[in-house]
C-alpha positions as CSV (number, residue, x, y, z in Angstrom):
1,X,-1.9,-8.1,2.5
2,X,-5.2,-8.1,0.6
3,X,-6.1,-11.0,-1.7
4,X,-8.3,-10.9,-4.8
5,X,-9.2,-14.1,-6.8
6,X,-9.7,-14.0,-10.5
7,X,-10.5,-16.7,-13.0
8,X,-9.1,-16.3,-16.5
9,X,-11.7,-15.7,-19.2
10,X,-11.5,-16.6,-22.9
11,X,-11.6,-12.9,-24.1
12,X,-8.4,-12.3,-22.1
13,X,-6.3,-14.7,-24.2
14,X,-4.0,-13.8,-27.0
15,X,-3.3,-15.7,-30.2
16,X,-0.7,-17.8,-28.3
17,X,-3.5,-19.1,-26.0
18,X,-2.3,-17.4,-22.8
19,X,-3.3,-14.2,-21.0
20,X,-2.3,-11.2,-23.0
21,X,0.2,-9.0,-21.1
22,X,-2.2,-6.0,-21.2
23,X,-4.8,-7.9,-19.1
24,X,-2.4,-8.2,-16.2
25,X,-2.8,-4.4,-15.7
26,X,-6.5,-4.9,-15.4
27,X,-6.0,-7.7,-12.9
28,X,-3.7,-5.6,-10.8
29,X,-6.0,-2.6,-10.9
30,X,-9.0,-4.6,-10.0
31,X,-7.1,-5.9,-7.0
32,X,-6.1,-2.4,-5.9
33,X,-9.7,-1.2,-6.2
34,X,-10.9,-4.2,-4.2
35,X,-8.3,-3.7,-1.5
36,X,-9.3,0.0,-1.2
37,X,-13.0,-0.9,-0.8
38,X,-12.2,-3.5,1.8
39,X,-10.1,-1.0,3.7
40,X,-13.1,1.2,3.9
41,X,-12.5,3.8,1.1
42,X,-13.8,2.9,-2.3
43,X,-12.7,4.6,-5.5
44,X,-16.2,5.9,-6.1
45,X,-16.4,7.4,-2.6
46,X,-13.1,9.2,-3.2
47,X,-14.4,10.5,-6.6
48,X,-17.6,11.8,-4.9
49,X,-15.5,13.6,-2.3
50,X,-13.4,15.3,-5.1
51,X,-10.3,13.0,-5.2
52,X,-8.8,10.8,-7.8
53,X,-6.1,8.1,-7.4
54,X,-4.0,8.2,-10.6
55,X,-1.2,5.8,-11.7
56,X,2.1,7.7,-12.0
57,X,4.4,4.7,-12.6
58,X,4.1,1.0,-13.3
59,X,6.7,-1.7,-13.5
60,X,5.6,-5.2,-14.2
61,X,7.6,-8.4,-14.4
62,X,6.1,-11.4,-16.2
63,X,7.5,-14.7,-14.8
64,X,5.1,-17.4,-16.2
65,X,2.0,-17.5,-18.4
66,X,-1.6,-17.9,-17.3
67,X,-4.1,-19.9,-19.4
68,X,-7.9,-20.2,-19.9
69,X,-9.8,-21.0,-16.6
70,X,-6.7,-20.7,-14.4
71,X,-7.5,-19.5,-10.9
72,X,-5.3,-16.6,-10.1
73,X,-4.7,-15.0,-6.7
74,X,-3.6,-11.3,-6.6
75,X,-1.9,-10.2,-3.4
76,X,-1.8,-6.5,-2.9
77,X,-0.2,-4.2,-0.3
78,X,1.3,-0.8,0.2
79,X,5.0,-0.7,0.8
80,X,5.4,3.0,1.2
81,X,3.2,6.1,1.6
82,X,4.1,9.7,1.1
83,X,1.8,12.8,1.6
84,X,0.3,12.4,-1.9
85,X,1.3,9.0,-3.2
86,X,1.6,5.4,-2.3
87,X,3.8,2.6,-3.6
88,X,1.8,-0.6,-4.2
89,X,3.5,-4.0,-4.4
90,X,1.4,-6.8,-6.0
91,X,1.9,-10.3,-7.2
92,X,-0.2,-12.8,-9.0
93,X,0.1,-16.5,-8.1
94,X,-1.2,-19.5,-9.8
95,X,-1.1,-22.8,-7.9
96,X,1.1,-21.1,-5.3
97,X,3.7,-20.0,-7.8
98,X,4.3,-16.3,-8.5
99,X,3.6,-15.6,-12.2
100,X,3.7,-11.8,-12.2
101,X,4.9,-8.9,-10.0
102,X,3.9,-5.3,-10.2
103,X,5.1,-2.2,-8.5
104,X,2.8,0.8,-8.9
105,X,3.1,4.4,-7.7
106,X,-0.3,5.9,-7.3
107,X,-0.8,9.6,-6.7
108,X,-3.7,11.6,-5.3
109,X,-5.2,14.6,-7.2
110,X,-8.3,16.6,-7.1
111,X,-10.9,15.8,-9.8
112,X,-9.5,18.8,-11.6
113,X,-6.1,17.1,-11.8
114,X,-4.3,19.2,-9.2
115,X,-1.9,17.1,-7.0
116,X,-3.0,17.0,-3.3
117,X,-2.2,15.1,-0.2
118,X,-4.3,12.1,0.8
119,X,-7.4,13.0,2.7
120,X,-7.2,12.0,6.4
121,X,-9.9,9.3,6.0
122,X,-7.9,7.7,3.1
123,X,-4.6,7.8,5.0
124,X,-6.3,6.1,7.9
125,X,-8.0,3.5,5.7
126,X,-4.9,2.4,3.9
127,X,-2.9,1.8,7.1
128,X,-4.3,-1.8,7.1
129,X,-2.8,-2.3,3.6
130,X,0.8,-1.4,4.7
131,X,3.2,-4.3,4.3
132,X,6.7,-4.9,5.7
133,X,9.7,-5.1,3.4
134,X,9.8,-8.9,4.0
135,X,6.3,-9.3,2.6
136,X,7.2,-7.2,-0.5
137,X,10.0,-9.6,-1.5
Protein backbone atom coordinates (compact mmCIF):
# COMPACT_ATOMS: atom_id res chain seq x y z
CA UNK A 1 0.00 0.00 0.00
CA UNK A 2 1.38 3.39 -1.00
CA UNK A 3 1.48 6.21 1.57
CA UNK A 4 1.27 9.96 0.93
CA UNK A 5 1.59 12.58 3.69
CA UNK A 6 -0.32 15.86 3.55
CA UNK A 7 -0.51 18.73 6.02
CA UNK A 8 -3.82 20.61 6.15
CA UNK A 9 -3.55 24.21 4.91
CA UNK A 10 -5.69 27.20 5.89
CA UNK A 11 -7.31 27.57 2.45
CA UNK A 12 -8.72 24.01 2.73
CA UNK A 13 -10.90 24.87 5.73
CA UNK A 14 -14.59 25.70 5.62
CA UNK A 15 -16.53 28.14 7.78
CA UNK A 16 -16.77 25.48 10.51
CA UNK A 17 -12.98 25.41 10.85
CA UNK A 18 -12.46 21.90 9.48
CA UNK A 19 -11.39 20.60 6.08
CA UNK A 20 -14.18 21.09 3.56
CA UNK A 21 -15.44 17.77 2.22
CA UNK A 22 -14.50 18.70 -1.37
CA UNK A 23 -10.82 18.88 -0.44
CA UNK A 24 -10.76 15.20 0.45
CA UNK A 25 -11.22 14.46 -3.27
CA UNK A 26 -8.04 16.46 -3.93
CA UNK A 27 -6.16 14.60 -1.19
CA UNK A 28 -7.20 11.21 -2.54
CA UNK A 29 -6.37 12.21 -6.11
CA UNK A 30 -2.95 13.53 -5.12
CA UNK A 31 -2.27 10.21 -3.38
CA UNK A 32 -3.31 8.19 -6.46
CA UNK A 33 -1.07 10.32 -8.69
CA UNK A 34 1.82 9.92 -6.25
CA UNK A 35 1.29 6.16 -6.08
CA UNK A 36 1.29 5.87 -9.88
CA UNK A 37 4.52 7.86 -10.16
CA UNK A 38 6.22 5.77 -7.49
CA UNK A 39 5.09 2.60 -9.27
CA UNK A 40 6.88 3.87 -12.37
CA UNK A 41 4.13 5.30 -14.56
CA UNK A 42 3.28 8.96 -13.97
CA UNK A 43 0.11 10.61 -15.19
CA UNK A 44 2.05 12.92 -17.50
CA UNK A 45 3.89 9.93 -19.04
CA UNK A 46 0.56 8.28 -19.77
CA UNK A 47 -0.79 11.49 -21.32
CA UNK A 48 2.29 11.83 -23.53
CA UNK A 49 1.74 8.23 -24.66
CA UNK A 50 -1.89 8.96 -25.58
CA UNK A 51 -3.72 7.63 -22.50
CA UNK A 52 -5.88 9.17 -19.78
CA UNK A 53 -6.99 7.72 -16.46
CA UNK A 54 -10.48 9.03 -15.77
CA UNK A 55 -12.61 8.71 -12.66
CA UNK A 56 -15.77 6.75 -13.40
CA UNK A 57 -17.13 6.36 -9.86
CA UNK A 58 -16.32 7.67 -6.39
CA UNK A 59 -17.72 6.72 -3.00
CA UNK A 60 -16.39 8.58 0.03
CA UNK A 61 -17.18 8.03 3.71
CA UNK A 62 -16.31 10.80 6.13
CA UNK A 63 -15.71 9.47 9.64
CA UNK A 64 -14.09 12.36 11.54
CA UNK A 65 -12.97 15.92 10.75
CA UNK A 66 -9.48 17.21 10.01
CA UNK A 67 -8.34 20.67 11.14
CA UNK A 68 -5.68 23.26 10.35
CA UNK A 69 -2.12 21.89 10.45
CA UNK A 70 -3.23 18.29 10.99
CA UNK A 71 -0.78 15.80 9.51
CA UNK A 72 -2.71 13.34 7.40
CA UNK A 73 -1.55 10.06 5.91
CA UNK A 74 -3.29 8.76 2.80
CA UNK A 75 -2.91 5.04 2.15
CA UNK A 76 -3.69 3.92 -1.39
CA UNK A 77 -3.93 0.58 -3.09
CA UNK A 78 -5.69 -1.17 -5.93
CA UNK A 79 -8.16 -3.86 -4.90
CA UNK A 80 -9.22 -4.99 -8.37
CA UNK A 81 -8.11 -4.54 -11.96
CA UNK A 82 -9.94 -5.24 -15.17
CA UNK A 83 -8.81 -4.79 -18.77
CA UNK A 84 -9.62 -1.08 -18.79
CA UNK A 85 -10.30 -0.10 -15.18
CA UNK A 86 -9.02 -0.35 -11.64
CA UNK A 87 -10.74 -0.12 -8.25
CA UNK A 88 -8.72 2.00 -5.83
CA UNK A 89 -9.20 1.69 -2.08
CA UNK A 90 -7.89 4.62 -0.05
CA UNK A 91 -8.06 5.83 3.52
CA UNK A 92 -6.93 8.92 5.32
CA UNK A 93 -5.62 8.60 8.85
CA UNK A 94 -4.91 11.23 11.46
CA UNK A 95 -3.01 10.15 14.56
CA UNK A 96 -3.49 6.52 13.45
CA UNK A 97 -7.30 6.89 13.35
CA UNK A 98 -9.12 6.52 10.04
CA UNK A 99 -11.02 9.73 9.23
CA UNK A 100 -12.10 9.08 5.62
CA UNK A 101 -12.35 6.16 3.21
CA UNK A 102 -12.73 6.33 -0.53
CA UNK A 103 -13.41 3.74 -3.22
CA UNK A 104 -12.69 4.97 -6.74
CA UNK A 105 -13.19 3.24 -10.08
CA UNK A 106 -10.68 4.62 -12.61
CA UNK A 107 -10.95 3.83 -16.29
CA UNK A 108 -8.45 4.08 -19.12
CA UNK A 109 -9.21 6.03 -22.31
CA UNK A 110 -7.32 7.42 -25.24
CA UNK A 111 -6.74 11.18 -25.20
CA UNK A 112 -9.74 11.35 -27.56
CA UNK A 113 -11.95 9.80 -24.88
CA UNK A 114 -12.31 6.31 -26.35
CA UNK A 115 -12.22 3.55 -23.69
CA UNK A 116 -9.23 1.24 -24.07
CA UNK A 117 -7.41 -1.44 -22.13
CA UNK A 118 -4.48 -0.49 -19.92
CA UNK A 119 -1.20 -0.35 -21.82
CA UNK A 120 1.13 -3.23 -20.90
CA UNK A 121 3.62 -0.97 -19.10
CA UNK A 122 0.84 0.44 -16.91
CA UNK A 123 -0.55 -3.01 -16.12
CA UNK A 124 2.93 -4.09 -15.07
CA UNK A 125 3.60 -0.92 -13.00
CA UNK A 126 0.38 -1.08 -10.99
CA UNK A 127 1.00 -4.67 -9.89
CA UNK A 128 2.96 -3.34 -6.93
CA UNK A 129 -0.12 -1.37 -5.84
CA UNK A 130 -2.40 -4.43 -5.67
CA UNK A 131 -3.68 -5.05 -2.15
CA UNK A 132 -5.40 -8.03 -0.61
CA UNK A 133 -8.98 -7.91 0.61
CA UNK A 134 -7.77 -7.88 4.22
CA UNK A 135 -5.82 -4.66 3.64
CA UNK A 136 -8.83 -3.07 1.98
CA UNK A 137 -10.99 -3.49 5.12
